[in-house]
Amino acid sequence: MDDLNGGGPRSLSIFGSTGSIGRQALEVVRASAGRFTVHALSANSSLEDLALQIAEFRPPVAVVGTSEMASELCERFPWLSCRVGRSGLYEVAGEAEIALNAVVGFSGLSVTLGALEAGKRLALANKESLVAAGPVVHAAMEASKGEIVPVDSEHAAIHQCLRGYPHTEVARLLLTSSGGPFRERAEADLASVTKDEALKHPTWSMGPKITVDSSTLMNKALEIIEAVELFGVEPAKVEVVVHPESIVHSMVEYVDGAVLAQLSRPDMRLAIGYALGYPERMPTKYGELDFTSRLSLHFEPPRRSVFKGIDLAFEALRAGAGAPAWLNAANEVAVDAFLQGRIRWIEIYEVIEATMERFEPTRFSSADEVIALDQIARLRCSEVIGRRAPA
Ligand code: NDP
Ligand code: MG
């Protein structure tokens, strides 16, 4: 990829700018003293929030979910070029030097492919696109000079711990997990988990989908696959460690037994700034730790028999042939059903497992093929949900 800096500000597009990561990215831009110029912002349906961001950052381009939203925005901001939907995301993702993909879910695939196929930097928060479409994403990257710098805090930590060392010396990638809000809850009591409880994360404040994923540890399952795709390690070298304080964001163990870790307070602005500024570091100390106060760090193994996502992720990696895409799609549909009150929290895993039992191995090499595969998995998952009694 080209030298990003060249002395002047870097052009940056933020996709999903109205979400949790998107809003924090704009804070990083505000604090960056002119390091970035905002080329494009995007939202799916949050028109008013997006309009406020456009008024402040005055990007030349916006991408929205519907043509009605586009007309409304163009009326308010006559200088703005508005694009719509999946094709809009794909085209605009290749326009700026850096595309931050902070869209939630598989819909983020257009941004991932648009940026990489144009040879740009992809600052990747949207793990779902990489998990579901790994081979297509790699092909896009190889065909261009694009690069991915992870925003997901664990992968940003590993990216930092790998700097300067050959991958052949890596023994294990240790992905930390807060354990979620139900880390200590007895298995028998998980049947009564409510939506409010699942939406309260102990250490991070995030969008609803990833918050539910963190409560089931399906987020960690996706992150195992994300780590394998990003760092090219064998699945057997990836391990999950529960660390309730969320201070150690992940670790790399080398062949001599030495472990390197990245520590900071849980603050996504640090990981966002890292991915935008790499290889330079941003001077704002997000997540700074106070070592004059008592700091305790605890580590324990995850309860894999309860939080089954970890094993499901390894099984999907073993199976290949679209299994990670099925796992991702089943999870998205199940979480959506849970958030709509159609299934209970405890049923999320039952639905995912029943969907994976129906897995139809499929070879895919193009974006269209992975989109078709995702749709079949969603259909099977909806059928599974439809057969169940109402929550
Ligand atoms: P949010 O739900 O807070 O925000 C999602 C953003 O995506 C919003 O701007 C939303 O627009 C937009 N969006 C939703 N659906 C679509 C669609 N179909 N097409 C285009 N845009 C869409 O999510 P988060 O910010 O929490 O998460 C974003 C991504 O980052 C996820 O993949 C998540 O796993 C990952 N991530 C998040 C972390 C966090 O701390 N939040 C940490 C690590 C990773 P609108 O507002 O209009 O709905
Ligand atoms: Mg994470």
Short mmCIF file of C-alpha atoms and ligand atoms in Angstrom, two decimals:
data_model
loop_
_atom_site.label_atom_id
_atom_site.label_comp_id
_atom_site.label_asym_id
_atom_site.label_seq_id
_atom_site.Cartn_x
_atom_site.Cartn_y
_atom_site.Cartn_z
CA MET A 1 0.00 0.00 0.00
CA ASP A 2 1.14 3.56 -0.73
CA ASP A 3 2.78 5.75 1.85
CA LEU A 4 -0.27 6.98 3.67
CA ASN A 5 1.06 10.09 5.17
CA GLY A 6 3.10 11.97 2.62
CA GLY A 7 3.19 14.80 5.14
CA GLY A 8 -0.44 15.99 4.76
CA PRO A 9 -3.65 14.83 6.40
CA ARG A 10 -4.88 11.35 5.50
CA SER A 11 -8.29 11.05 3.91
CA LEU A 12 -10.60 8.84 5.91
CA SER A 13 -14.08 7.42 5.40
CA ILE A 14 -16.04 6.13 8.39
CA PHE A 15 -18.71 3.58 7.55
CA GLY A 16 -21.23 3.11 10.35
CA SER A 17 -20.36 6.55 11.71
CA THR A 18 -23.57 6.77 13.78
CA GLY A 19 -22.72 3.64 15.79
CA SER A 20 -20.62 3.12 18.89
CA ILE A 21 -17.30 2.66 17.04
CA GLY A 22 -18.19 5.27 14.42
CA ARG A 23 -18.91 7.95 17.03
CA GLN A 24 -15.72 7.16 18.93
CA ALA A 25 -13.78 7.33 15.65
CA LEU A 26 -15.09 10.85 15.14
CA GLU A 27 -13.84 11.72 18.64
CA VAL A 28 -10.41 10.45 17.60
CA VAL A 29 -10.57 12.62 14.47
CA ARG A 30 -11.59 15.66 16.55
CA ALA A 31 -8.63 15.12 18.88
CA SER A 32 -6.14 14.42 16.11
CA ALA A 33 -5.23 18.02 15.32
CA GLY A 34 -5.85 17.80 11.58
CA ARG A 35 -4.23 14.40 10.88
CA PHE A 36 -7.33 13.25 9.02
CA THR A 37 -9.81 14.77 6.61
CA VAL A 38 -13.19 13.07 6.55
CA HIS A 39 -14.08 11.97 3.02
CA ALA A 40 -17.30 10.05 3.74
CA LEU A 41 -19.66 9.17 6.57
CA SER A 42 -22.38 6.53 6.52
CA ALA A 43 -25.47 5.34 8.38
CA ASN A 44 -28.19 2.84 7.69
CA SER A 45 -31.23 4.63 9.12
CA SER A 46 -30.08 7.22 11.71
CA LEU A 47 -30.72 10.23 9.50
CA GLU A 48 -30.67 12.97 12.15
CA ASP A 49 -27.47 11.73 13.79
CA LEU A 50 -25.77 11.51 10.42
CA ALA A 51 -26.95 15.00 9.48
CA LEU A 52 -25.37 16.42 12.64
CA GLN A 53 -22.09 14.68 11.81
CA ILE A 54 -22.20 15.97 8.22
CA ALA A 55 -22.81 19.51 9.45
CA GLU A 56 -19.76 19.26 11.72
CA PHE A 57 -17.27 17.37 9.51
CA ARG A 58 -18.53 18.48 6.09
CA PRO A 59 -17.48 15.34 4.17
CA PRO A 60 -18.03 15.55 0.39
CA VAL A 61 -19.74 12.13 0.40
CA ALA A 62 -22.34 10.25 2.48
CA VAL A 63 -23.72 6.72 2.14
CA VAL A 64 -27.19 5.89 3.46
CA GLY A 65 -29.62 2.99 3.53
CA THR A 66 -32.38 4.34 1.28
CA SER A 67 -32.83 6.75 -1.63
CA GLU A 68 -35.39 8.70 0.44
CA MET A 69 -32.68 9.38 3.02
CA ALA A 70 -30.29 10.37 0.25
CA SER A 71 -32.77 12.92 -1.19
CA GLU A 72 -33.42 14.36 2.25
CA LEU A 73 -29.69 14.80 2.94
CA CYS A 74 -28.97 16.30 -0.48
CA GLU A 75 -31.71 18.84 0.10
CA ARG A 76 -30.16 19.86 3.42
CA PHE A 77 -26.56 19.79 2.14
CA PRO A 78 -26.61 20.71 -1.57
CA TRP A 79 -22.83 20.20 -1.93
CA LEU A 80 -23.05 16.60 -0.67
CA SER A 81 -22.81 13.56 -2.96
CA CYS A 82 -25.14 10.88 -1.58
CA ARG A 83 -24.81 7.19 -2.42
CA VAL A 84 -27.12 4.41 -1.38
CA GLY A 85 -26.94 0.85 -0.08
CA ARG A 86 -24.54 -1.96 -0.76
CA SER A 87 -23.20 -0.61 -4.06
CA GLY A 88 -22.75 2.84 -2.51
CA LEU A 89 -20.73 1.36 0.36
CA TYR A 90 -18.58 -0.68 -2.03
CA GLU A 91 -17.76 2.23 -4.35
CA VAL A 92 -17.11 4.82 -1.66
CA ALA A 93 -14.96 2.41 0.42
CA GLY A 94 -12.31 2.57 -2.30
CA GLU A 95 -12.18 6.36 -2.48
CA ALA A 96 -10.25 7.53 0.59
CA GLU A 97 -6.82 6.42 1.83
CA ILE A 98 -8.35 4.77 4.89
CA ALA A 99 -11.77 3.12 5.23
CA LEU A 100 -12.90 2.44 8.79
CA ASN A 101 -15.44 -0.34 8.64
CA ALA A 102 -17.67 0.17 11.68
CA VAL A 103 -20.82 -1.24 10.09
CA VAL A 104 -22.39 -4.01 12.16
CA GLY A 105 -22.87 -7.48 10.73
CA PHE A 106 -22.37 -9.20 7.39
CA SER A 107 -23.57 -6.05 5.57
CA GLY A 108 -20.09 -4.68 6.22
CA LEU A 109 -18.72 -6.98 3.50
CA SER A 110 -19.19 -4.28 0.84
CA VAL A 111 -16.91 -1.91 2.74
CA THR A 112 -14.28 -4.56 3.41
CA LEU A 113 -14.09 -5.59 -0.25
CA GLY A 114 -14.45 -2.06 -1.63
CA ALA A 115 -11.46 -0.80 0.38
CA LEU A 116 -9.21 -3.80 -0.20
CA GLU A 117 -9.94 -4.16 -3.92
CA ALA A 118 -8.98 -0.50 -4.35
CA GLY A 119 -5.68 -1.18 -2.54
CA LYS A 120 -6.54 0.98 0.47
CA ARG A 121 -6.10 0.59 4.21
CA LEU A 122 -9.04 -1.10 5.86
CA ALA A 123 -9.29 -0.25 9.56
CA LEU A 124 -11.46 -3.21 10.47
CA ALA A 125 -13.95 -3.23 13.32
CA ASN A 126 -16.50 -5.24 11.33
CA LYS A 127 -15.26 -8.73 12.19
CA GLU A 128 -18.33 -10.41 10.63
CA SER A 129 -17.18 -9.72 7.05
CA LEU A 130 -13.77 -11.29 7.63
CA VAL A 131 -15.20 -14.26 9.57
CA ALA A 132 -17.80 -15.05 6.90
CA ALA A 133 -15.81 -14.26 3.78
CA GLY A 134 -12.18 -14.95 4.75
CA PRO A 135 -11.05 -16.49 1.42
CA VAL A 136 -12.73 -13.73 -0.64
CA VAL A 137 -11.20 -11.04 1.57
CA HIS A 138 -7.74 -12.58 1.22
CA ALA A 139 -8.09 -12.80 -2.55
CA ALA A 140 -9.07 -9.12 -2.67
CA MET A 141 -6.06 -8.19 -0.58
CA GLU A 142 -3.66 -10.26 -2.64
CA ALA A 143 -4.92 -8.81 -5.92
CA SER A 144 -4.32 -5.24 -4.72
CA LYS A 145 -1.88 -3.67 -2.32
CA GLY A 146 -4.57 -3.20 0.34
CA GLU A 147 -3.99 -3.92 4.00
CA ILE A 148 -6.06 -4.61 7.08
CA VAL A 149 -5.21 -3.02 10.41
CA PRO A 150 -7.55 -4.40 13.08
CA VAL A 151 -9.69 -2.20 15.31
CA ASP A 152 -11.09 -5.03 17.42
CA SER A 153 -9.20 -4.46 20.69
CA GLU A 154 -7.87 -8.03 21.02
CA HIS A 155 -6.57 -8.10 17.47
CA ALA A 156 -5.17 -4.59 17.73
CA ALA A 157 -3.30 -5.80 20.83
CA ILE A 158 -1.96 -8.87 19.01
CA HIS A 159 -1.01 -6.72 16.01
CA GLN A 160 1.08 -4.60 18.39
CA CYS A 161 2.65 -7.62 20.13
CA LEU A 162 3.65 -9.13 16.78
CA ARG A 163 5.47 -6.05 15.53
CA GLY A 164 9.09 -6.84 14.74
CA TYR A 165 8.97 -10.61 15.33
CA PRO A 166 8.80 -13.35 12.70
CA HIS A 167 5.56 -15.33 12.78
CA THR A 168 7.55 -18.56 12.89
CA GLU A 169 8.48 -17.70 16.49
CA VAL A 170 4.86 -17.39 17.65
CA ALA A 171 3.73 -20.22 19.93
CA ARG A 172 0.22 -19.02 20.86
CA LEU A 173 -2.12 -16.08 20.42
CA LEU A 174 -3.93 -15.56 23.74
CA LEU A 175 -7.24 -13.78 23.17
CA THR A 176 -8.54 -12.23 26.35
CA SER A 177 -12.24 -12.09 27.17
CA SER A 178 -13.98 -10.22 29.96
CA GLY A 179 -16.13 -13.33 30.40
CA GLY A 180 -19.23 -11.19 29.86
CA PRO A 181 -21.97 -10.40 32.38
CA PHE A 182 -22.72 -14.10 33.08
CA ARG A 183 -19.17 -15.25 33.75
CA GLU A 184 -20.04 -16.37 37.27
CA ARG A 185 -23.71 -17.16 36.86
CA ALA A 186 -24.66 -20.77 37.62
CA GLU A 187 -25.64 -22.70 34.52
CA ALA A 188 -29.10 -23.42 35.93
CA ASP A 189 -29.77 -19.66 36.30
CA LEU A 190 -28.96 -18.83 32.69
CA ALA A 191 -32.48 -19.86 31.63
CA SER A 192 -33.85 -16.67 33.21
CA VAL A 193 -31.46 -14.15 31.59
CA THR A 194 -33.35 -11.07 30.40
CA LYS A 195 -32.66 -8.70 27.51
CA ASP A 196 -31.69 -5.91 29.94
CA GLU A 197 -29.16 -8.18 31.64
CA ALA A 198 -27.66 -9.30 28.33
CA LEU A 199 -27.35 -5.68 27.21
CA LYS A 200 -25.29 -4.68 30.27
CA HIS A 201 -21.62 -5.39 29.61
CA PRO A 202 -19.34 -5.25 32.66
CA THR A 203 -16.42 -3.38 31.05
CA TRP A 204 -17.27 -2.08 27.54
CA SER A 205 -20.05 0.15 26.19
CA MET A 206 -20.90 -1.06 22.65
CA GLY A 207 -23.71 -1.48 20.13
CA PRO A 208 -26.50 -3.97 20.96
CA LYS A 209 -25.42 -6.83 18.67
CA ILE A 210 -21.85 -7.10 19.93
CA THR A 211 -23.05 -6.61 23.53
CA VAL A 212 -25.29 -9.66 23.21
CA ASP A 213 -22.43 -11.51 21.46
CA SER A 214 -20.24 -10.70 24.45
CA SER A 215 -22.83 -12.09 26.85
CA THR A 216 -22.89 -15.45 25.01
CA LEU A 217 -19.15 -15.32 24.23
CA MET A 218 -20.10 -15.72 20.56
CA ASN A 219 -18.08 -12.52 20.18
CA LYS A 220 -15.02 -14.48 21.29
CA ALA A 221 -15.97 -17.27 18.89
CA LEU A 222 -16.00 -14.79 16.00
CA GLU A 223 -12.72 -13.35 17.27
CA ILE A 224 -11.02 -16.77 17.18
CA ILE A 225 -11.86 -17.01 13.48
CA GLU A 226 -10.94 -13.35 12.99
CA ALA A 227 -7.49 -14.02 14.54
CA VAL A 228 -6.87 -17.04 12.31
CA GLU A 229 -7.80 -14.98 9.23
CA LEU A 230 -5.84 -11.89 10.22
CA PHE A 231 -2.64 -13.44 11.46
CA GLY A 232 -2.51 -16.64 9.41
CA VAL A 233 -1.92 -18.94 12.39
CA GLU A 234 -3.22 -22.47 12.80
CA PRO A 235 -6.41 -22.59 14.89
CA ALA A 236 -4.59 -24.78 17.45
CA LYS A 237 -2.38 -21.80 18.28
CA VAL A 238 -5.31 -19.60 19.34
CA GLU A 239 -6.50 -19.76 22.93
CA VAL A 240 -9.10 -17.83 24.92
CA VAL A 241 -8.26 -16.57 28.41
CA VAL A 242 -10.91 -14.97 30.60
CA HIS A 243 -9.62 -11.74 32.15
CA PRO A 244 -12.46 -9.90 33.91
CA GLU A 245 -10.71 -6.52 34.27
CA SER A 246 -10.29 -5.99 30.48
CA ILE A 247 -6.89 -4.36 31.00
CA VAL A 248 -4.79 -6.89 29.10
CA HIS A 249 -6.30 -6.74 25.63
CA SER A 250 -4.58 -9.89 24.38
CA MET A 251 -1.17 -11.52 24.40
CA VAL A 252 1.30 -13.32 22.17
CA GLU A 253 3.37 -16.17 23.56
CA TYR A 254 6.63 -16.85 21.73
CA VAL A 255 8.46 -20.16 21.33
CA ASP A 256 10.79 -19.35 24.24
CA GLY A 257 7.80 -18.98 26.59
CA ALA A 258 7.97 -15.16 26.73
CA VAL A 259 4.54 -13.50 26.65
CA LEU A 260 4.04 -10.00 25.25
CA ALA A 261 0.83 -8.18 26.14
CA GLN A 262 -0.81 -4.83 25.45
CA LEU A 263 -2.39 -3.13 28.45
CA SER A 264 -4.65 -0.10 28.78
CA ARG A 265 -7.99 0.84 30.28
CA PRO A 266 -10.82 -0.47 28.09
CA ASP A 267 -11.21 2.42 25.64
CA MET A 268 -11.88 1.66 21.97
CA ARG A 269 -10.52 5.06 20.94
CA LEU A 270 -7.02 3.68 21.54
CA ALA A 271 -7.55 0.76 19.13
CA ILE A 272 -9.30 3.02 16.60
CA GLY A 273 -6.45 5.57 16.73
CA TYR A 274 -3.91 2.75 16.37
CA ALA A 275 -5.57 1.43 13.21
CA LEU A 276 -5.95 4.91 11.69
CA GLY A 277 -2.48 6.16 12.57
CA TYR A 278 -0.41 2.98 12.07
CA PRO A 279 2.58 2.80 11.85
CA GLU A 280 2.61 6.06 13.81
CA ARG A 281 1.06 6.34 17.25
CA MET A 282 -1.44 9.05 18.08
CA PRO A 283 -0.33 11.39 20.86
CA THR A 284 -3.68 11.27 22.76
CA LYS A 285 -3.34 8.89 25.71
CA TYR A 286 -6.66 7.05 25.53
CA GLY A 287 -6.79 4.23 28.05
CA GLU A 288 -3.83 5.43 30.10
CA LEU A 289 -3.29 3.33 33.24
CA ASP A 290 -2.63 4.67 36.71
CA PHE A 291 0.02 2.42 38.25
CA THR A 292 0.00 4.39 41.50
CA SER A 293 -3.41 2.90 42.27
CA ARG A 294 -3.83 -0.78 43.10
CA LEU A 295 -4.11 -2.78 39.91
CA SER A 296 -5.12 -6.44 40.05
CA LEU A 297 -5.21 -8.66 37.02
CA HIS A 298 -6.94 -12.04 37.04
CA PHE A 299 -6.94 -14.81 34.48
CA GLU A 300 -9.02 -17.97 34.29
CA PRO A 301 -10.11 -20.47 31.65
CA PRO A 302 -13.51 -19.96 29.94
CA ARG A 303 -16.43 -22.27 30.82
CA ARG A 304 -16.50 -23.90 27.42
CA SER A 305 -19.31 -26.33 28.25
CA VAL A 306 -21.63 -23.38 28.98
CA PHE A 307 -20.32 -20.84 26.47
CA LYS A 308 -20.27 -23.20 23.54
CA GLY A 309 -19.25 -20.64 20.92
CA ILE A 310 -15.56 -21.27 21.48
CA ASP A 311 -15.88 -24.93 20.47
CA LEU A 312 -18.28 -24.03 17.66
CA ALA A 313 -15.66 -21.66 16.24
CA PHE A 314 -12.97 -24.32 16.23
CA GLU A 315 -15.40 -26.80 14.65
CA ALA A 316 -16.28 -24.26 11.94
CA LEU A 317 -12.60 -23.65 11.23
CA ARG A 318 -12.02 -27.41 10.97
CA ALA A 319 -15.02 -27.89 8.66
CA GLY A 320 -14.23 -24.92 6.37
CA ALA A 321 -16.33 -24.86 3.17
CA GLY A 322 -18.43 -21.95 4.39
CA ALA A 323 -18.94 -23.16 7.98
CA PRO A 324 -17.63 -19.88 9.51
CA ALA A 325 -20.10 -17.98 7.28
CA TRP A 326 -22.92 -20.22 8.52
CA LEU A 327 -21.88 -19.74 12.13
CA ASN A 328 -21.83 -15.97 11.65
CA ALA A 329 -25.19 -15.90 9.87
CA ALA A 330 -26.84 -18.18 12.44
CA ASN A 331 -25.55 -15.96 15.22
CA GLU A 332 -26.78 -12.75 13.54
CA VAL A 333 -30.26 -14.19 13.00
CA ALA A 334 -30.43 -15.66 16.52
CA VAL A 335 -29.29 -12.42 18.16
CA ASP A 336 -31.78 -10.44 16.11
CA ALA A 337 -34.56 -12.83 17.19
CA PHE A 338 -33.46 -12.46 20.81
CA LEU A 339 -33.42 -8.65 20.59
CA GLN A 340 -36.93 -8.75 19.08
CA GLY A 341 -38.13 -10.96 21.96
CA ARG A 342 -38.79 -13.96 19.69
CA ILE A 343 -36.37 -16.31 21.47
CA ARG A 344 -34.91 -16.38 24.98
CA TRP A 345 -31.21 -15.80 25.68
CA ILE A 346 -30.68 -19.47 26.52
CA GLU A 347 -32.09 -20.39 23.11
CA ILE A 348 -29.46 -18.45 21.17
CA TYR A 349 -27.04 -21.39 21.37
CA GLU A 350 -29.77 -23.94 20.73
CA VAL A 351 -30.71 -22.10 17.54
CA ILE A 352 -27.09 -21.75 16.41
CA GLU A 353 -26.35 -25.42 17.08
CA ALA A 354 -29.51 -26.58 15.28
CA THR A 355 -28.58 -24.37 12.30
CA MET A 356 -25.05 -25.76 12.21
CA GLU A 357 -26.50 -29.29 12.19
CA ARG A 358 -28.10 -28.32 8.86
CA PHE A 359 -24.81 -26.94 7.49
CA GLU A 360 -24.46 -27.47 3.75
CA PRO A 361 -20.72 -27.40 2.82
CA THR A 362 -20.22 -25.00 -0.09
CA ARG A 363 -17.18 -23.93 -2.07
CA PHE A 364 -17.10 -20.20 -2.68
CA SER A 365 -14.62 -17.82 -4.22
CA SER A 366 -16.57 -14.67 -5.05
CA ALA A 367 -18.52 -12.05 -3.12
CA ASP A 368 -21.75 -13.12 -4.83
CA GLU A 369 -21.19 -16.72 -3.78
CA VAL A 370 -20.56 -15.84 -0.15
CA ILE A 371 -23.63 -13.57 -0.15
CA ALA A 372 -25.71 -16.49 -1.48
CA LEU A 373 -24.25 -18.79 1.15
CA ASP A 374 -25.01 -16.28 3.91
CA GLN A 375 -28.61 -16.07 2.69
CA ILE A 376 -29.08 -19.85 2.74
CA ALA A 377 -27.68 -20.05 6.28
CA ARG A 378 -30.04 -17.23 7.36
CA LEU A 379 -32.97 -19.03 5.80
CA ARG A 380 -32.11 -22.29 7.60
CA CYS A 381 -31.72 -20.43 10.86
CA SER A 382 -35.08 -18.67 10.41
CA GLU A 383 -36.66 -22.08 9.76
CA VAL A 384 -35.13 -23.38 13.00
CA ILE A 385 -36.55 -20.40 14.90
CA GLY A 386 -39.93 -20.74 13.19
CA ARG A 387 -40.28 -24.32 14.43
CA ARG A 388 -39.85 -23.28 18.06
CA ALA A 389 -42.60 -22.25 20.45
CA PRO A 390 -42.81 -18.45 20.97
CA ALA A 391 -40.55 -17.11 23.77
P1 NDP B 1 -23.58 -0.16 16.39
O1 NDP B 1 -24.80 -0.97 16.35
O2 NDP B 1 -23.39 0.79 17.51
O3 NDP B 1 -23.41 0.68 15.02
C1 NDP B 1 -23.57 0.06 13.77
C2 NDP B 1 -23.39 1.05 12.65
O4 NDP B 1 -23.62 0.36 11.41
C3 NDP B 1 -24.40 2.21 12.66
O5 NDP B 1 -23.81 3.35 12.10
C4 NDP B 1 -25.52 1.69 11.76
O6 NDP B 1 -26.30 2.72 11.18
C5 NDP B 1 -24.71 0.98 10.70
N1 NDP B 1 -25.47 -0.09 10.04
C6 NDP B 1 -26.31 -0.99 10.60
N2 NDP B 1 -26.81 -1.83 9.69
C7 NDP B 1 -26.29 -1.44 8.50
C8 NDP B 1 -26.43 -1.89 7.16
N3 NDP B 1 -27.23 -2.92 6.85
N4 NDP B 1 -25.75 -1.25 6.18
C9 NDP B 1 -24.94 -0.21 6.47
N5 NDP B 1 -24.76 0.27 7.72
C10 NDP B 1 -25.42 -0.33 8.72
O7 NDP B 1 -22.35 -1.19 16.32
P2 NDP B 1 -20.90 -1.07 16.97
O8 NDP B 1 -20.31 0.25 16.66
O9 NDP B 1 -20.93 -1.54 18.36
O10 NDP B 1 -20.11 -2.21 16.15
C11 NDP B 1 -19.75 -2.01 14.80
C12 NDP B 1 -18.81 -3.14 14.39
O11 NDP B 1 -17.61 -3.06 15.16
C13 NDP B 1 -19.38 -4.56 14.65
O12 NDP B 1 -18.94 -5.41 13.66
C14 NDP B 1 -18.73 -4.96 15.98
O13 NDP B 1 -18.57 -6.35 16.11
C15 NDP B 1 -17.38 -4.27 15.86
N6 NDP B 1 -16.75 -3.95 17.14
C16 NDP B 1 -17.37 -3.09 18.01
C17 NDP B 1 -16.80 -2.78 19.23
C18 NDP B 1 -17.43 -1.78 20.15
O14 NDP B 1 -16.82 -1.43 21.16
N7 NDP B 1 -18.62 -1.27 19.87
C19 NDP B 1 -15.54 -3.41 19.65
C20 NDP B 1 -14.96 -4.27 18.66
C21 NDP B 1 -15.56 -4.54 17.45
P3 NDP B 1 -27.66 3.26 11.93
O15 NDP B 1 -27.19 4.05 13.10
O16 NDP B 1 -28.32 4.09 10.91
O17 NDP B 1 -28.42 2.02 12.31
MG MG B 2 -13.07 -7.55 20.67
#
